[in-house]
Amino acid sequence: MTLVGMFQTYLTTYPWDLIDGDLGANLDRLQGEVGVTGVSVWMATPPVVEVRGREVEPRVFRTRGGLFFHPVEERYEATRCKPIVSTWAKPKDPLERIARACEERGLALRVMISTSQTSRLAERQPEMACKNLYGDSSRRSVCLSNADVQAYLDGLVRDLSSRGAVEGVTLADFVTAWGEALGGGLVSSGLMDDLQRVFLALCFCESCQQGASSAGVDVQSARRSAQVHLARCLEGSSQTDAAFDSVLANDEPLAAYQRWRERELSALSRKLANGCEVRVRVDRRVEGLLHLLPGQLEGGAEVSVISRIDRADQLPLVRSMHPECREIGISGPLVIGAQAPDLVSLFARVVELGFDGVEIDDYGLMSDSALTPIKQAIRYARRSVGV
Ligand SMILES: [Zn+2]
């Protein structure tokens, strides 16, 4: 499916945004008019409330999240963490329909899964949930250090990658974090800035404590230290604009705990990709929690990392940090509502810096008019690389 030398453009989308209206017409339009070479479709998400960009019913789409395909149960026999299929997907098996329609058109299909922020799993199986430094179990996120969660993800990746039309699996939310620290809805004495969120997001569940302790990390010191830092933040007596990195530079137990975390996540990404029939990617975007992502995810040959930018000036930075990157993710705010000349010059920069593909967000949020600048930018990029 993937043509060497061709500029690849993927558009991310929730499955309902392709299926509602008319699946065939949506794909024809994206391929024929807009010029995308593939779609990246969410197949496992947290709860979503989406106000859609186009006139399609229902205009506001709600789901409690879960899987948007019918899992093969034998894939999950080795884990106590069992898949939860979304109520919306139960009667219709969206993946099967989308895969067939993409295959008929020669459109590439990738699937994206939220690996940790699957709140329904965390609610149902609190023993697999992240726990913050106060011992509170998350109702939103499961812990990627938990053996059952790891075996579940292994089943999930293999389940999805063994379906013929799927050419890649993207691991999103690939982070160990007490989920309530992300996003809104948190009430606390202080304004939650990034640094406070990072401390509150650190996971000290039993799996993390055991794993890090047996790797020689002084977990209790790391935890006490995190508690002291957060207490200072909440009292307002800390420099809350300090970067997490500079905190770690002066705090060896906490730094050791984070280094263990990076190794753990790197090993998990390799394990999930190992022997997989399709390309596995790790999406570096985690809403508001860039500090928690492993700085160096040593994936090895099997795993690629996709970085996402939400400002044009981040592009050269990503290029210099990840010279091996072939593709760049572009977040919705940079695309939706952009003027054609701005988007064309962004894509020109993408080509200049040696990327040969982009993945842009997000079909469901785009109005009809938002598609026109994208079409022009894709044309420009394709002409520039001579295809
Ligand atoms: Zn944990």
Tab-separated table of N, CA and C in Angstrom, residues 109-210:
chain	number	residue	atom	x	y	z
A	109	LEU	N	-4.939	2.287	5.954
A	109	LEU	CA	-5.673	2.361	7.224
A	109	LEU	C	-4.730	2.067	8.385
A	110	ARG	N	-4.662	3.045	9.300
A	110	ARG	CA	-3.974	2.824	10.569
A	110	ARG	C	-5.004	2.886	11.677
A	111	VAL	N	-4.688	2.233	12.795
A	111	VAL	CA	-5.579	2.349	13.944
A	111	VAL	C	-4.813	2.967	15.109
A	112	MET	N	-5.533	3.729	15.931
A	112	MET	CA	-4.919	4.384	17.091
A	112	MET	C	-5.614	3.884	18.355
A	113	ILE	N	-4.824	3.627	19.378
A	113	ILE	CA	-5.429	3.192	20.640
A	113	ILE	C	-4.885	4.017	21.797
A	114	SER	N	-5.799	4.431	22.680
A	114	SER	CA	-5.354	5.053	23.921
A	114	SER	C	-4.913	3.914	24.828
A	115	THR	N	-3.636	3.909	25.195
A	115	THR	CA	-3.140	2.763	25.951
A	115	THR	C	-3.432	2.869	27.450
A	116	SER	N	-3.436	4.099	27.980
A	116	SER	CA	-3.572	4.203	29.441
A	116	SER	C	-4.845	4.901	29.909
A	117	GLN	N	-5.398	5.779	29.080
A	117	GLN	CA	-6.523	6.599	29.575
A	117	GLN	C	-7.868	5.961	29.246
A	118	THR	N	-7.941	4.685	29.534
A	118	THR	CA	-9.166	3.956	29.211
A	118	THR	C	-9.992	3.856	30.480
A	119	SER	N	-10.724	4.916	30.775
A	119	SER	CA	-11.306	5.037	32.108
A	119	SER	C	-12.224	3.884	32.477
A	120	ARG	N	-12.874	3.293	31.512
A	120	ARG	CA	-13.801	2.223	31.890
A	120	ARG	C	-13.052	1.035	32.481
A	121	LEU	N	-11.854	0.778	31.969
A	121	LEU	CA	-11.040	-0.308	32.533
A	121	LEU	C	-10.627	0.039	33.960
A	122	ALA	N	-10.202	1.299	34.149
A	122	ALA	CA	-9.726	1.719	35.475
A	122	ALA	C	-10.853	1.670	36.497
A	123	GLU	N	-12.068	2.005	36.071
A	123	GLU	CA	-13.210	1.962	36.985
A	123	GLU	C	-13.563	0.529	37.346
A	124	ARG	N	-13.512	-0.330	36.333
A	124	ARG	CA	-13.934	-1.710	36.571
A	124	ARG	C	-12.858	-2.491	37.324
A	125	GLN	N	-11.590	-2.148	37.047
A	125	GLN	CA	-10.514	-2.931	37.650
A	125	GLN	C	-9.523	-2.014	38.364
A	126	PRO	N	-9.949	-1.499	39.555
A	126	PRO	CA	-9.112	-0.517	40.260
A	126	PRO	C	-7.745	-1.065	40.627
A	127	GLU	N	-7.608	-2.382	40.732
A	127	GLU	CA	-6.287	-2.945	41.084
A	127	GLU	C	-5.275	-2.735	39.965
A	128	MET	N	-5.752	-2.353	38.771
A	128	MET	CA	-4.840	-2.090	37.650
A	128	MET	C	-4.681	-0.588	37.379
A	129	ALA	N	-5.344	0.210	38.199
A	129	ALA	CA	-5.332	1.665	37.973
A	129	ALA	C	-4.069	2.306	38.526
A	130	CYS	N	-3.718	3.486	37.999
A	130	CYS	CA	-2.622	4.269	38.561
A	130	CYS	C	-3.013	4.780	39.944
A	131	LYS	N	-2.004	4.930	40.807
A	131	LYS	CA	-2.233	5.521	42.132
A	131	LYS	C	-1.290	6.685	42.300
A	132	ASN	N	-1.804	7.814	42.765
A	132	ASN	CA	-0.917	8.975	42.890
A	132	ASN	C	-0.102	8.910	44.181
A	133	LEU	N	0.654	9.972	44.437
A	133	LEU	CA	1.561	9.934	45.587
A	133	LEU	C	0.840	9.918	46.929
A	134	TYR	N	-0.474	10.176	46.938
A	134	TYR	CA	-1.247	10.062	48.178
A	134	TYR	C	-1.931	8.704	48.286
A	135	GLY	N	-1.732	7.842	47.293
A	135	GLY	CA	-2.346	6.509	47.329
A	135	GLY	C	-3.744	6.467	46.746
A	136	ASP	N	-4.178	7.539	46.098
A	136	ASP	CA	-5.527	7.563	45.531
A	136	ASP	C	-5.543	6.873	44.159
A	137	SER	N	-6.471	5.924	43.998
A	137	SER	CA	-6.574	5.190	42.724
A	137	SER	C	-7.281	6.023	41.669
A	138	SER	N	-6.723	6.031	40.472
A	138	SER	CA	-7.358	6.774	39.384
A	138	SER	C	-8.613	6.065	38.912
A	139	ARG	N	-9.596	6.841	38.540
A	139	ARG	CA	-10.774	6.263	37.877
A	139	ARG	C	-10.650	6.432	36.372
A	140	ARG	N	-9.521	6.981	35.935
A	140	ARG	CA	-9.365	7.270	34.508
A	140	ARG	C	-8.279	6.445	33.840
A	141	SER	N	-7.195	6.189	34.575
A	141	SER	CA	-6.054	5.591	33.863
A	141	SER	C	-5.596	4.294	34.498
A	142	VAL	N	-5.296	3.336	33.617
A	142	VAL	CA	-4.660	2.109	34.090
A	142	VAL	C	-3.150	2.302	33.999
A	143	CYS	N	-2.416	1.491	34.797
A	143	CYS	CA	-0.964	1.679	34.863
A	143	CYS	C	-0.253	0.763	33.868
A	144	LEU	N	0.605	1.364	33.055
A	144	LEU	CA	1.311	0.599	32.026
A	144	LEU	C	2.403	-0.290	32.618
A	145	SER	N	2.660	-0.168	33.922
A	145	SER	CA	3.617	-1.082	34.555
A	145	SER	C	2.935	-2.348	35.054
A	146	ASN	N	1.621	-2.351	35.087
A	146	ASN	CA	0.881	-3.507	35.601
A	146	ASN	C	0.930	-4.662	34.595
A	147	ALA	N	1.266	-5.842	35.087
A	147	ALA	CA	1.466	-6.988	34.182
A	147	ALA	C	0.183	-7.337	33.416
A	148	ASP	N	-0.967	-7.234	34.069
A	148	ASP	CA	-2.220	-7.546	33.368
A	148	ASP	C	-2.516	-6.505	32.282
A	149	VAL	N	-2.218	-5.244	32.578
A	149	VAL	CA	-2.434	-4.190	31.573
A	149	VAL	C	-1.499	-4.418	30.387
A	150	GLN	N	-0.254	-4.787	30.678
A	150	GLN	CA	0.701	-5.046	29.596
A	150	GLN	C	0.245	-6.211	28.722
A	151	ALA	N	-0.258	-7.277	29.369
A	151	ALA	CA	-0.710	-8.443	28.595
A	151	ALA	C	-1.969	-8.086	27.783
A	152	TYR	N	-2.804	-7.228	28.367
A	152	TYR	CA	-3.994	-6.756	27.645
A	152	TYR	C	-3.587	-5.968	26.393
A	153	LEU	N	-2.623	-5.062	26.561
A	153	LEU	CA	-2.184	-4.258	25.411
A	153	LEU	C	-1.519	-5.140	24.348
A	154	ASP	N	-0.801	-6.139	24.802
A	154	ASP	CA	-0.188	-7.078	23.871
A	154	ASP	C	-1.274	-7.775	23.039
A	155	GLY	N	-2.341	-8.215	23.736
A	155	GLY	CA	-3.457	-8.845	23.024
A	155	GLY	C	-4.118	-7.867	22.059
A	156	LEU	N	-4.275	-6.625	22.522
A	156	LEU	CA	-4.963	-5.609	21.723
A	156	LEU	C	-4.175	-5.285	20.437
A	157	VAL	N	-2.867	-5.079	20.589
A	157	VAL	CA	-2.036	-4.744	19.423
A	157	VAL	C	-2.033	-5.909	18.429
A	158	ARG	N	-1.905	-7.124	18.944
A	158	ARG	CA	-1.880	-8.286	18.037
A	158	ARG	C	-3.243	-8.533	17.402
A	159	ASP	N	-4.281	-8.308	18.179
A	159	ASP	CA	-5.644	-8.465	17.656
A	159	ASP	C	-5.850	-7.519	16.463
A	160	LEU	N	-5.472	-6.248	16.656
A	160	LEU	CA	-5.692	-5.251	15.597
A	160	LEU	C	-4.761	-5.456	14.403
A	161	SER	N	-3.497	-5.839	14.699
A	161	SER	CA	-2.521	-5.896	13.601
A	161	SER	C	-2.693	-7.139	12.743
A	162	SER	N	-3.475	-8.094	13.229
A	162	SER	CA	-3.642	-9.304	12.431
A	162	SER	C	-4.809	-9.171	11.455
A	163	ARG	N	-5.453	-8.002	11.481
A	163	ARG	CA	-6.559	-7.803	10.518
A	163	ARG	C	-5.959	-7.245	9.236
A	164	GLY	N	-6.189	-7.952	8.165
A	164	GLY	CA	-5.493	-7.717	6.909
A	164	GLY	C	-5.330	-6.274	6.488
A	165	ALA	N	-6.380	-5.466	6.590
A	165	ALA	CA	-6.309	-4.136	5.995
A	165	ALA	C	-5.551	-3.127	6.856
A	166	VAL	N	-5.259	-3.482	8.110
A	166	VAL	CA	-4.618	-2.523	9.016
A	166	VAL	C	-3.114	-2.507	8.763
A	167	GLU	N	-2.578	-1.337	8.425
A	167	GLU	CA	-1.149	-1.272	8.100
A	167	GLU	C	-0.281	-0.711	9.217
A	168	GLY	N	-0.915	-0.265	10.306
A	168	GLY	CA	-0.110	0.258	11.414
A	168	GLY	C	-0.963	0.456	12.657
A	169	VAL	N	-0.308	0.369	13.829
A	169	VAL	CA	-0.998	0.607	15.101
A	169	VAL	C	-0.254	1.719	15.821
A	170	THR	N	-0.988	2.755	16.230
A	170	THR	CA	-0.383	3.864	16.963
A	170	THR	C	-0.778	3.786	18.432
A	171	LEU	N	0.233	3.822	19.301
A	171	LEU	CA	-0.008	3.772	20.738
A	171	LEU	C	-0.092	5.207	21.252
A	172	ALA	N	-1.298	5.643	21.589
A	172	ALA	CA	-1.475	7.003	22.114
A	172	ALA	C	-1.550	6.939	23.640
A	173	ASP	N	-1.414	8.094	24.282
A	173	ASP	CA	-1.427	8.161	25.754
A	173	ASP	C	-0.485	7.126	26.344
A	174	PHE	N	0.679	6.996	25.717
A	174	PHE	CA	1.628	5.977	26.159
A	174	PHE	C	2.444	6.544	27.314
A	175	VAL	N	1.777	6.636	28.442
A	175	VAL	CA	2.356	7.325	29.584
A	175	VAL	C	1.740	6.724	30.846
A	176	THR	N	2.533	6.701	31.897
A	176	THR	CA	2.000	6.233	33.175
A	176	THR	C	1.667	7.468	33.996
A	177	ALA	N	0.381	7.734	34.161
A	177	ALA	CA	-0.014	8.970	34.835
A	177	ALA	C	-1.378	8.808	35.505
A	178	TRP	N	-1.456	9.316	36.719
A	178	TRP	CA	-2.747	9.363	37.420
A	178	TRP	C	-3.627	10.331	36.614
A	179	GLY	N	-4.630	9.763	35.916
A	179	GLY	CA	-5.312	10.490	34.857
A	179	GLY	C	-6.041	11.754	35.266
A	180	GLU	N	-6.461	11.832	36.540
A	180	GLU	CA	-7.208	13.008	36.974
A	180	GLU	C	-6.348	14.277	36.925
A	181	ALA	N	-5.023	14.081	36.907
A	181	ALA	CA	-4.134	15.254	36.847
A	181	ALA	C	-4.121	15.873	35.456
A	182	LEU	N	-4.635	15.143	34.479
A	182	LEU	CA	-4.698	15.677	33.117
A	182	LEU	C	-6.021	16.406	32.941
A	183	GLY	N	-6.005	17.431	32.107
A	183	GLY	CA	-7.266	18.073	31.737
A	183	GLY	C	-7.959	18.767	32.897
A	184	GLY	N	-9.250	19.060	32.706
A	184	GLY	CA	-9.988	19.863	33.673
A	184	GLY	C	-10.671	19.014	34.736
A	185	GLY	N	-11.473	19.679	35.545
A	185	GLY	CA	-12.309	18.977	36.509
A	185	GLY	C	-11.640	18.715	37.841
A	186	LEU	N	-10.409	19.186	37.984
A	186	LEU	CA	-9.696	18.937	39.237
A	186	LEU	C	-9.845	20.163	40.134
A	187	VAL	N	-10.255	19.933	41.389
A	187	VAL	CA	-10.405	21.053	42.322
A	187	VAL	C	-9.303	20.954	43.357
A	188	SER	N	-8.533	22.014	43.517
A	188	SER	CA	-7.481	21.974	44.534
A	188	SER	C	-7.254	23.384	45.055
A	189	SER	N	-6.399	23.485	46.081
A	189	SER	CA	-6.203	24.797	46.715
A	189	SER	C	-5.459	25.754	45.789
A	190	GLY	N	-4.621	25.211	44.928
A	190	GLY	CA	-3.850	26.085	44.056
A	190	GLY	C	-4.293	25.945	42.617
A	191	LEU	N	-3.892	26.893	41.821
A	191	LEU	CA	-4.108	26.755	40.386
A	191	LEU	C	-3.173	25.668	39.888
A	192	MET	N	-3.723	24.686	39.218
A	192	MET	CA	-2.889	23.577	38.790
A	192	MET	C	-2.045	23.978	37.585
A	193	ASP	N	-0.788	24.271	37.817
A	193	ASP	CA	0.060	24.516	36.654
A	193	ASP	C	0.733	23.212	36.242
A	194	ASP	N	1.533	23.288	35.191
A	194	ASP	CA	2.115	22.070	34.633
A	194	ASP	C	2.916	21.267	35.653
A	195	LEU	N	3.722	21.986	36.427
A	195	LEU	CA	4.603	21.283	37.353
A	195	LEU	C	3.798	20.552	38.431
A	196	GLN	N	2.773	21.211	38.940
A	196	GLN	CA	1.932	20.558	39.948
A	196	GLN	C	1.264	19.317	39.375
A	197	ARG	N	0.817	19.471	38.148
A	197	ARG	CA	0.152	18.318	37.506
A	197	ARG	C	1.112	17.144	37.364
A	198	VAL	N	2.348	17.466	37.020
A	198	VAL	CA	3.320	16.381	36.840
A	198	VAL	C	3.528	15.626	38.152
A	199	PHE	N	3.694	16.368	39.263
A	199	PHE	CA	3.865	15.676	40.550
A	199	PHE	C	2.641	14.842	40.897
A	200	LEU	N	1.481	15.422	40.650
A	200	LEU	CA	0.253	14.715	40.994
A	200	LEU	C	0.018	13.513	40.073
A	201	ALA	N	0.583	13.589	38.875
A	201	ALA	CA	0.372	12.497	37.909
A	201	ALA	C	1.301	11.311	38.162
A	202	LEU	N	2.385	11.526	38.897
A	202	LEU	CA	3.341	10.422	39.111
A	202	LEU	C	2.640	9.218	39.725
A	203	CYS	N	2.897	8.052	39.173
A	203	CYS	CA	2.223	6.851	39.665
A	203	CYS	C	3.087	6.131	40.694
A	204	PHE	N	2.454	5.802	41.827
A	204	PHE	CA	3.117	4.988	42.848
A	204	PHE	C	2.239	3.787	43.181
A	205	CYS	N	1.685	3.169	42.171
A	205	CYS	CA	0.868	1.972	42.413
A	205	CYS	C	1.791	0.819	42.823
A	206	GLU	N	1.220	-0.277	43.239
A	206	GLU	CA	2.030	-1.413	43.711
A	206	GLU	C	2.967	-1.909	42.609
A	207	SER	N	2.475	-1.966	41.353
A	207	SER	CA	3.325	-2.471	40.262
A	207	SER	C	4.536	-1.571	40.058
A	208	CYS	N	4.301	-0.248	40.080
A	208	CYS	CA	5.421	0.689	39.906
A	208	CYS	C	6.401	0.560	41.064
A	209	GLN	N	5.871	0.489	42.292
A	209	GLN	CA	6.752	0.408	43.462
A	209	GLN	C	7.596	-0.851	43.426
A	210	GLN	N	6.954	-1.978	43.130
A	210	GLN	CA	7.700	-3.242	43.088
A	210	GLN	C	8.732	-3.242	41.969
